[in-house]
Coordinates of C-alpha atoms (C1' of nucleotides) in Angstrom, one line a residue:
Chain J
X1 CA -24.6 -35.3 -37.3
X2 CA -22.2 -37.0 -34.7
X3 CA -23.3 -38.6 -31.5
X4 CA -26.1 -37.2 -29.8
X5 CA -25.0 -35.5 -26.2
X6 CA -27.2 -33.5 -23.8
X7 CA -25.2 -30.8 -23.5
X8 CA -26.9 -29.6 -20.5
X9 CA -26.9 -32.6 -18.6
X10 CA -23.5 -33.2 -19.0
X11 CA -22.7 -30.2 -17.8
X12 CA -25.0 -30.4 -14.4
X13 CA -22.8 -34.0 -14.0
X14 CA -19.6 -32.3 -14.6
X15 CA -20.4 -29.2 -12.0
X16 CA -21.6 -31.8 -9.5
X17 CA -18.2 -33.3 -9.4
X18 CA -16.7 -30.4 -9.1
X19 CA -18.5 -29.6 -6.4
X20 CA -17.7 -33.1 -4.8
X21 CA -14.2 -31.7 -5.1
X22 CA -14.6 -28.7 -3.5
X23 CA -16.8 -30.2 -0.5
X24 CA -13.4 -32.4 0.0
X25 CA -10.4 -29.8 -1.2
X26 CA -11.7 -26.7 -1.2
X27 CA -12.2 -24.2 -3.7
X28 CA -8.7 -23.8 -3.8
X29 CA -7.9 -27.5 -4.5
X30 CA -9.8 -27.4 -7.7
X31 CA -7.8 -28.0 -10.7
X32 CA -9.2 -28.7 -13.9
X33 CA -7.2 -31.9 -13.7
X34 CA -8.9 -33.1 -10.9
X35 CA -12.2 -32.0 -11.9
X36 CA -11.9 -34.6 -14.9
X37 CA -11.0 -37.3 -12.3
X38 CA -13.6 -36.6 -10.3
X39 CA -16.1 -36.8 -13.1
X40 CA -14.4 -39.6 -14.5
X41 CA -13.6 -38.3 -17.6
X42 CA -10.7 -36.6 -19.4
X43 CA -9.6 -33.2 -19.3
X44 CA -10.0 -32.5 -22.5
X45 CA -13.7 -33.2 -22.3
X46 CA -14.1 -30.8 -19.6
X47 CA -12.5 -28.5 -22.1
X48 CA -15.0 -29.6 -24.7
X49 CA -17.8 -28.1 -22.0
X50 CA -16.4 -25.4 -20.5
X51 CA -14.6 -22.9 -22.4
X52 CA -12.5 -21.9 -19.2
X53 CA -11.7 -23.2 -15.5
X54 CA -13.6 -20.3 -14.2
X55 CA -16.6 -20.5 -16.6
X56 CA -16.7 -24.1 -14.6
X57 CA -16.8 -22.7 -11.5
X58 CA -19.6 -20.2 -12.4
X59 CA -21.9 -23.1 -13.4
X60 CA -21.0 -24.9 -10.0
X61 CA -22.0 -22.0 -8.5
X62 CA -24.9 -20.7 -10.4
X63 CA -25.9 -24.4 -9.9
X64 CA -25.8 -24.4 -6.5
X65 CA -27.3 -20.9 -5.9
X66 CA -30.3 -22.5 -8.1
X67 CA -30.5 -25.4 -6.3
X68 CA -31.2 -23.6 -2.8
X69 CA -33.1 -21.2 -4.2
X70 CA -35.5 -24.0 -6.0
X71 CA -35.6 -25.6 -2.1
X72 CA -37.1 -23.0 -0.8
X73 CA -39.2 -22.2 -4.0
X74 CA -41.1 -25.8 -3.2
X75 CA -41.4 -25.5 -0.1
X76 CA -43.4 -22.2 -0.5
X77 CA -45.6 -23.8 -3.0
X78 CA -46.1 -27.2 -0.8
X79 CA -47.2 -24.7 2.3
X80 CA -49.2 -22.4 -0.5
X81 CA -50.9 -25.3 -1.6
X82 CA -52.0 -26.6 1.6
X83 CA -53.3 -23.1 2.5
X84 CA -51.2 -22.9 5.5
X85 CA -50.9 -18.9 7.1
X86 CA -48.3 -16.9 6.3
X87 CA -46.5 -17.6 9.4
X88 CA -45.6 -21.3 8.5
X89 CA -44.8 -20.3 4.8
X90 CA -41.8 -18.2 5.9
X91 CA -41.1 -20.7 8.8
X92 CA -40.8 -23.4 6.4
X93 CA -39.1 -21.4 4.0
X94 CA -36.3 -20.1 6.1
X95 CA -35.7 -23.2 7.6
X96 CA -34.8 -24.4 4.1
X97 CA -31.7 -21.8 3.9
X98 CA -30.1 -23.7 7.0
X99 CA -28.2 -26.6 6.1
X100 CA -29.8 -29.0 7.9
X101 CA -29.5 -31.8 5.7
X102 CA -26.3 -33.7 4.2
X103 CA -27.0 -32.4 0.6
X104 CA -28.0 -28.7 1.8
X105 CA -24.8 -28.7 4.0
X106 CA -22.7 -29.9 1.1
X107 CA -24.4 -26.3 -1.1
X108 CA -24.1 -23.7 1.9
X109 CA -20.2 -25.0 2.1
X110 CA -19.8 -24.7 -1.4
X111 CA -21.7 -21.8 -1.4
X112 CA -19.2 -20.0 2.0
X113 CA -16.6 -21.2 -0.3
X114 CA -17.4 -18.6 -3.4
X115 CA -18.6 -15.9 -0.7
X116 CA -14.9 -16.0 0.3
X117 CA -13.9 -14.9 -3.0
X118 CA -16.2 -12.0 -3.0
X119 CA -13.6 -10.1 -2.0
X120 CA -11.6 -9.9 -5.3
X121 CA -14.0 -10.6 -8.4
X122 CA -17.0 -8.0 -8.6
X123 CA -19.0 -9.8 -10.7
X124 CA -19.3 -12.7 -8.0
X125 CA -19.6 -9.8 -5.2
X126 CA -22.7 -8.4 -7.4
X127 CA -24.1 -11.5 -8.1
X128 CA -24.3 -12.6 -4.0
X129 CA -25.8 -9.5 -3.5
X130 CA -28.5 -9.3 -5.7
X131 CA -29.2 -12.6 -4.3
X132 CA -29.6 -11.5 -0.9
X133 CA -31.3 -8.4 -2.0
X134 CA -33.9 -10.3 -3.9
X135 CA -34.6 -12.8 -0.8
X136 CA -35.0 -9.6 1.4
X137 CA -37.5 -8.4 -0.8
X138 CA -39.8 -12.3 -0.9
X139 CA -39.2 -11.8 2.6
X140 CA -40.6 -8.0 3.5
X141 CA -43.4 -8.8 0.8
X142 CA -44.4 -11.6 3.0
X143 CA -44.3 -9.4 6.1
X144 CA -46.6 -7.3 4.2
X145 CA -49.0 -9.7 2.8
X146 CA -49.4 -10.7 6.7
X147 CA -49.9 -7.2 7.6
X148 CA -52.6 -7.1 4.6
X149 CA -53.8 -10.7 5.7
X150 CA -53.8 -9.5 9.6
X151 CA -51.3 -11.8 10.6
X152 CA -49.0 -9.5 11.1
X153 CA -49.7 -5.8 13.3
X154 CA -50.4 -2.4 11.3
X155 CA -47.3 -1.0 12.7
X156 CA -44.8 -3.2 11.6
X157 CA -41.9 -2.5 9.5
X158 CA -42.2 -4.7 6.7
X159 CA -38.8 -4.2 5.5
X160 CA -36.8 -4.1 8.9
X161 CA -38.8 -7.1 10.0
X162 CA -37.6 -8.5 7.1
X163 CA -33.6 -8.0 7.3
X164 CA -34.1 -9.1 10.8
X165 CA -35.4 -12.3 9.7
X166 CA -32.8 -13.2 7.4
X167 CA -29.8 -11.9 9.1
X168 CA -30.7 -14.0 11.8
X169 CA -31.4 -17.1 9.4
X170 CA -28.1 -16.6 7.7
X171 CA -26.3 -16.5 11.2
X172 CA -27.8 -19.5 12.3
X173 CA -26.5 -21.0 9.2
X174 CA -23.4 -19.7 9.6
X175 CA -23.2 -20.9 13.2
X176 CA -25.0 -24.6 12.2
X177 CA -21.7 -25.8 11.7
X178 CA -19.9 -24.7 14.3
X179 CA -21.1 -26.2 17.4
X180 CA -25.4 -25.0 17.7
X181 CA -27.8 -27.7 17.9
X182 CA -29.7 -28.1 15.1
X183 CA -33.1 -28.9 16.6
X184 CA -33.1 -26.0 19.3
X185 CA -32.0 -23.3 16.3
X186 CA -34.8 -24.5 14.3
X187 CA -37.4 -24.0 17.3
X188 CA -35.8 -20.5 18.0
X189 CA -36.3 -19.3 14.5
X190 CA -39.6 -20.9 14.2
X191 CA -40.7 -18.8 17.5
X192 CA -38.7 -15.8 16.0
X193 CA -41.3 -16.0 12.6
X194 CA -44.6 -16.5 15.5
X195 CA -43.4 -13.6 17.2
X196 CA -43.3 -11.5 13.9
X197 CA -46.8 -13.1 12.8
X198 CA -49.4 -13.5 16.0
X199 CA -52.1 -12.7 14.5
X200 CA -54.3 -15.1 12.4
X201 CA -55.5 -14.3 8.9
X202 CA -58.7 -12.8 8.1
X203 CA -59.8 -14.3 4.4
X204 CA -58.7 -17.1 3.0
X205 CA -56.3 -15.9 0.0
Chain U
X1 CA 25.4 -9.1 17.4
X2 CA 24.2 -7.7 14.1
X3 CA 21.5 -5.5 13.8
X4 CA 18.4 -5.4 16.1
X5 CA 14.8 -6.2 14.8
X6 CA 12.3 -6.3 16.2
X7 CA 10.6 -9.4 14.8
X8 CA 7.5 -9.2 16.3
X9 CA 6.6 -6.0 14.9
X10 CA 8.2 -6.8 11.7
X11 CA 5.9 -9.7 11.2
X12 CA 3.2 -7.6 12.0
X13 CA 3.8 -5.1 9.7
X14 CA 4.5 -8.1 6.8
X15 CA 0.7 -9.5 8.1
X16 CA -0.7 -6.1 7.5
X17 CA 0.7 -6.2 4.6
X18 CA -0.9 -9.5 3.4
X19 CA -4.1 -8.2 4.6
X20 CA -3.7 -5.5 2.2
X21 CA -3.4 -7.4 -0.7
X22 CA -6.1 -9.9 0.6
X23 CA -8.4 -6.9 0.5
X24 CA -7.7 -6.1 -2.6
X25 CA -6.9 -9.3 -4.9
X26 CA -8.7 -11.8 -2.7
X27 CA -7.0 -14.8 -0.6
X28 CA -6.4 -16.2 -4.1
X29 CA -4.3 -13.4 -5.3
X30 CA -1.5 -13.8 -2.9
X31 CA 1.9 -15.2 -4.0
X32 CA 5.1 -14.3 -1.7
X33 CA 6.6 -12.3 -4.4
X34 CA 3.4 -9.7 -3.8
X35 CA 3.5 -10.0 -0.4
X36 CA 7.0 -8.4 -0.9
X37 CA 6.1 -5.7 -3.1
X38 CA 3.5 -4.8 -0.9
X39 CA 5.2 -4.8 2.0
X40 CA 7.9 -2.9 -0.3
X41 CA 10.6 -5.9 0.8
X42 CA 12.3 -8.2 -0.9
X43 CA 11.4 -11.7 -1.0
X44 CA 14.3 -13.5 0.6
X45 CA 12.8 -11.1 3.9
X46 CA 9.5 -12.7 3.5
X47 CA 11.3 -16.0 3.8
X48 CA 13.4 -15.1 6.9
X49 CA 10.2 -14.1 9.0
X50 CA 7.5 -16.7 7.6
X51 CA 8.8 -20.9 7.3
X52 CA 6.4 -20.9 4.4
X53 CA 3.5 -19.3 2.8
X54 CA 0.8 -20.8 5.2
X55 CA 2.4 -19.5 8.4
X56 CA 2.5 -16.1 6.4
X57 CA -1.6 -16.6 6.0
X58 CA -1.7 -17.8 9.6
X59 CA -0.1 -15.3 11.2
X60 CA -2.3 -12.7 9.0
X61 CA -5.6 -14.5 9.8
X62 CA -4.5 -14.8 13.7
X63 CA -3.5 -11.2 13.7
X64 CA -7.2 -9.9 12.3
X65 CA -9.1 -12.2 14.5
X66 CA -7.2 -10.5 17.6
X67 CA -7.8 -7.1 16.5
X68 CA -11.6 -7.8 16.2
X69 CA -11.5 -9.5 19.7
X70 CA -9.8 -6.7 21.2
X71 CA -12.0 -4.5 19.5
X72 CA -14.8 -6.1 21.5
X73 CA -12.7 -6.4 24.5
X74 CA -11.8 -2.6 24.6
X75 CA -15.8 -1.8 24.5
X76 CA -16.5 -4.0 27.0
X77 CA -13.8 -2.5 29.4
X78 CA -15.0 1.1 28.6
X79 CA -18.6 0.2 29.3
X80 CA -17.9 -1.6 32.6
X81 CA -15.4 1.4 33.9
X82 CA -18.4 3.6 33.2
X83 CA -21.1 1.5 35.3
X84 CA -23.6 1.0 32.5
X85 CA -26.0 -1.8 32.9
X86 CA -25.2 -5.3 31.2
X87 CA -27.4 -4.6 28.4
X88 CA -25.4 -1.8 27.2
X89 CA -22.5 -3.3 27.3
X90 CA -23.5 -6.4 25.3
X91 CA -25.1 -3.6 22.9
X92 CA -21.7 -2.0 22.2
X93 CA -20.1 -5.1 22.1
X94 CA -22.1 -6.9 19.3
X95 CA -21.9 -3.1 17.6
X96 CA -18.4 -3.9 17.8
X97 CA -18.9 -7.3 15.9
X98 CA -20.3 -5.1 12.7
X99 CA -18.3 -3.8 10.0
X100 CA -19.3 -0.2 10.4
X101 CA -15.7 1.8 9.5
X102 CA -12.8 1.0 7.5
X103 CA -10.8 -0.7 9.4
X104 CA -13.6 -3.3 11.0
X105 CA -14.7 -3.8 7.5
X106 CA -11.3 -4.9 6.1
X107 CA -11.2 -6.9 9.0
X108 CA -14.5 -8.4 8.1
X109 CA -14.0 -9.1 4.9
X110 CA -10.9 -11.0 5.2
X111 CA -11.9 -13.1 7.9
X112 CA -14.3 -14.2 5.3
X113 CA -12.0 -15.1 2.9
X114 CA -10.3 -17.3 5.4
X115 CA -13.8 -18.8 6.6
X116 CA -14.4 -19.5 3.1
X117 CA -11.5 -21.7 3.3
X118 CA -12.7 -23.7 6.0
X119 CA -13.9 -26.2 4.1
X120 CA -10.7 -27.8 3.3
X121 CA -8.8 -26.8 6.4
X122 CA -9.7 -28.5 9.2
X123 CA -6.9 -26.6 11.2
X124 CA -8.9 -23.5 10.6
X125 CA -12.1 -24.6 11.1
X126 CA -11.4 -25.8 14.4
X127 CA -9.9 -22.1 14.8
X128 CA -12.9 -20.5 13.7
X129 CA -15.9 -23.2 15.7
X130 CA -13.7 -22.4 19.0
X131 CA -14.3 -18.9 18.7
X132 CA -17.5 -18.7 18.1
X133 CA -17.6 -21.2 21.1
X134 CA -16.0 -18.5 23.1
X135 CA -17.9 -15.8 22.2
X136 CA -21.0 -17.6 22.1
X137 CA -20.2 -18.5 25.7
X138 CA -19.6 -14.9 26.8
X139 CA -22.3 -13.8 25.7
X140 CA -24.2 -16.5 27.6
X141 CA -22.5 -15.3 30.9
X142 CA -23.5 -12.0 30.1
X143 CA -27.1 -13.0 29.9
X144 CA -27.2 -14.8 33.5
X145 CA -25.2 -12.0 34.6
X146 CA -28.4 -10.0 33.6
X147 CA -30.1 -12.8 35.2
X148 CA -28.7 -12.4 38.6
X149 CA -28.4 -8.6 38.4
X150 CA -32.3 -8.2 38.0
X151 CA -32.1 -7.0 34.2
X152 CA -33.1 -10.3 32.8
X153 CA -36.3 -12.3 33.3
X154 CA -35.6 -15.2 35.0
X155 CA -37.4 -17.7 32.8
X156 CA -34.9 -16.7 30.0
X157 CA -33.1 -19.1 28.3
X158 CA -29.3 -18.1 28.9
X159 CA -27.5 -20.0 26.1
X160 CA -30.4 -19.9 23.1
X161 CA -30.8 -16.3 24.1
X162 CA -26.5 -15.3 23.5
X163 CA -27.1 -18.2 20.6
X164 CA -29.9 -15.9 19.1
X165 CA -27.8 -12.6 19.4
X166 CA -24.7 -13.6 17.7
X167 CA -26.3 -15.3 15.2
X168 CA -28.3 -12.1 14.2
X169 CA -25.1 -10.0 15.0
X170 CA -22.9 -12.2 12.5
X171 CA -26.1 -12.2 9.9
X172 CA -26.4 -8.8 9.7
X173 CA -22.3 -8.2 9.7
X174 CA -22.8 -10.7 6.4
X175 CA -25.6 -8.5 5.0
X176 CA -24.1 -5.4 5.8
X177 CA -21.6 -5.0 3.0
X178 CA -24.8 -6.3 0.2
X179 CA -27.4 -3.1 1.0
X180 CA -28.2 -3.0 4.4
X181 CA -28.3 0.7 5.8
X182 CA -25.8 0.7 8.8
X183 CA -27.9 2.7 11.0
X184 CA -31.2 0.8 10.4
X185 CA -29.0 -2.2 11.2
X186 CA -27.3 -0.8 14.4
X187 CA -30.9 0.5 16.2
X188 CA -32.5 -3.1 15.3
X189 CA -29.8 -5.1 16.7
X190 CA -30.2 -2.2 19.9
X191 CA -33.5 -3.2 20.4
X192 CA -32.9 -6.9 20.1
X193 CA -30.8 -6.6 23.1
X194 CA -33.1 -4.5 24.8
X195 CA -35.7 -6.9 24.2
X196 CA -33.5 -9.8 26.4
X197 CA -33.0 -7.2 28.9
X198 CA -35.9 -5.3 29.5
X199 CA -35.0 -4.9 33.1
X200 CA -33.3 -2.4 35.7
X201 CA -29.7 -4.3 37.7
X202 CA -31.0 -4.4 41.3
X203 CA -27.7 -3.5 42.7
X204 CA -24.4 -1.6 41.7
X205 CA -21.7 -4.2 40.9
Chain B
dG1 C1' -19.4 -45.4 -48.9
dT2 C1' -17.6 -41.1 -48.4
dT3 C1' -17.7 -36.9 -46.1
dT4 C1' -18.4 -33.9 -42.5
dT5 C1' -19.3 -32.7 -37.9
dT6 C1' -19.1 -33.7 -33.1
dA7 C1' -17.1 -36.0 -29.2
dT8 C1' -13.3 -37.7 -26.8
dC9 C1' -8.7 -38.3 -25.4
dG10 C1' -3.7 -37.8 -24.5
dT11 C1' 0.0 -35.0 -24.5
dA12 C1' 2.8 -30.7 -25.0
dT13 C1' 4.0 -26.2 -23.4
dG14 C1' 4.6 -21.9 -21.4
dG15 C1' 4.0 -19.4 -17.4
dC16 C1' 3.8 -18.9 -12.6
dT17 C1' 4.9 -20.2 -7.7
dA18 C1' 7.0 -21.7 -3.4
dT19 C1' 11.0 -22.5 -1.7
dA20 C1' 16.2 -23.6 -1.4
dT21 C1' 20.5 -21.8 -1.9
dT22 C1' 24.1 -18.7 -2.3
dA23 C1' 26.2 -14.4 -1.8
dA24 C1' 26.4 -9.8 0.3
dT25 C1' 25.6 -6.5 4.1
dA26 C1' 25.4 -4.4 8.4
dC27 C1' 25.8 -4.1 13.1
dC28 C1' 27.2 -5.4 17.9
dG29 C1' 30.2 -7.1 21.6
dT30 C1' 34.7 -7.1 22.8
Chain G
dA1 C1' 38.9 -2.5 14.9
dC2 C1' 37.1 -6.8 13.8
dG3 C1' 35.0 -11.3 13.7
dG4 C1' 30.7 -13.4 13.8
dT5 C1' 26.1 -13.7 13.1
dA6 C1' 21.5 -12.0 12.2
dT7 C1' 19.7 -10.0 8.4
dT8 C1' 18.9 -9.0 3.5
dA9 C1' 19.1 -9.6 -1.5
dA10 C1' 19.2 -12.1 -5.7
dT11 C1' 19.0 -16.1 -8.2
dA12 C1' 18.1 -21.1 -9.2
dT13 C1' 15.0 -24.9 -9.3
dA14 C1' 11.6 -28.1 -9.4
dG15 C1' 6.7 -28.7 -9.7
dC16 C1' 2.1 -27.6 -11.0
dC17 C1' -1.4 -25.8 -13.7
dA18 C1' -4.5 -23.9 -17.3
dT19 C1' -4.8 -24.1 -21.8
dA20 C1' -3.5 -25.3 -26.7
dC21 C1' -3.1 -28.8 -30.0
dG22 C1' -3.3 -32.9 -32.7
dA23 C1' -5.2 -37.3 -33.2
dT24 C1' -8.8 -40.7 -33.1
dA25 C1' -13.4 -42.5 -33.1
dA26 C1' -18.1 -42.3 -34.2
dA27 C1' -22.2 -41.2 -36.1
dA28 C1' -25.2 -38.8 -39.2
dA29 C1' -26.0 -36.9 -44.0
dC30 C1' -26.0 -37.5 -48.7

DNA sequence: GTTTTTATCGTATGGCTATATTAATACCGT
DNA sequence: ACGGTATTAATATAGCCATACGATAAAAAC
């Protein structure tokens, strides 16, 4: 057999420039053309990885849903792990979905990019909102678990409390990078999680 | 003089048009030659009212943010001819902000598109930051407006408090269209204003 | 060492698009 | 009625882009 490739890796690499290229043109000043420049390679090696120019925006974009979702996957586990309350798992958790940072801004661009093309392709549309629907659900099973836990008061709605939570978070995103101060949004969600979890927890889990 | 057009309105009705198509093949999808068909004119038409394409998209863009400012401007006018405290006027007017019909939803969704091209497009992102700015800034007025009247503690924060509000107004319009129930949606975001006016206005403005 | 499979590259091409241009039309003031 | 101009239609053009294709290199298998 020929030379050895990872075809995997080479195709993270590849996605990442493309979304370099976005980040700087736009989703709309992607061509495959430029893609290759970008990467540094030809265009018929992006051809060799990707059977079509949108199969290579799919990966960029599964890649970059993955790679937000895997933020705030470890920063669940870091608070889990140092048995911190409910309260400061969501707090840090939420506060992982704004873009605070250079490399989370750069995937919540990209990210507002693809969301624009909802509109027309179905498949993306579906995709976004199983997304959202999914987070909504970690979220109100939190809530719960607090209620459980006694963080949270018996006659909260879990799901409600929930959608609250994350519309806000998602607004604050959106609003990030237009003009809100990064350190006093982060304080106002972290009250907005304190005021949905008062209570302390019973039992250690 | 030759015939008499009104151009305003025909650009108007060539934007509507556009908005038309967006909603339906995406920001993507729209060449001049279906802006035509759409509009059921010919292309040389298209030409004679729009320099180029991206004045065609402006003017399209400009004309839905308008109709969702006016939107908000025409509930806050009715509230204020009928008397009703601050808090319900800043209640319909963030209900305003939500894509609860048709039309608003259209509007939504294309406004969207276009933020998704902000990226690239610094010409429309300074559109977009300066009006949230604006709003944002309303809304804050309204607040210390509450302040004054009575309805509003005065230990509230003016600024994070409107911050906090349109960020969870814009979050949920987001979520909305991806399973959120309407109503749910609409009596949260009433008691979240409720909850920044909790008080009675002292005197009859 | 030959063969076969994979990887890479450069170029060709067919289609689509924005826009320029040219010609035709219709209406108004006089 | 009629010239002039705003308006409309139709066509031409030049560029760009995704994709197809062919050629070359390289490395494993035997």
């Amino acid at each position: 057999m020929p030379k050895l490739v990872d075809h995997a890796a080479r195709r993270a690499e590849i996605a990442a420039a493309v979304q370099r290229l976005i980040d700087h043109e736009g989703l709309d000043g992607v061509t495959v053309a430029k893609a290759a420049a970008t990467a540094g390679i030809s265009v018929g090696q992006v051809q060799h990885y990707f059977a079509s120019k949108d199969a290579l925006l799919e990966a960029t974009y599964r890649q970059v849903v993955e790679r937000m979702g895997a933020r705030v996957q470890a920063a669940v586990r870091e608070s889990v792990t140092e048995r911190l309350p409910i309260r400061a798992v969501v707090t840090r958790a939420l506060r992982e979905y704004l873009p605070l940072d250079a490399a989370s801004a750069s995937d919540h661009r990209v990210s507002l990019a693809f969301l624009g093309r909802t509109t027309a392709n179905p498949d993306l549309a579906g995709l976004h909102t199983e997304t959202l629907a999914a987070t909504r659900g970690q979220l109100a099973l939190a809530v719960h678990n607090g209620k459980e836990c006694g963080e949270v008061p018996g006659d909260t709605d879990a799901k409600a409390a929930a959608a609250r939570l994350f519309a806000l978070t998602d607004g604050f995103a959106l609003h990030l990078g237009a003009g809100l101060d990064p350190e006093e949004t982060v304080e106002t969600l972290r009250e907005e999680v304190a005021a949905v979890f008062p209570g302390r927890c019973r039992q250690w889990k």
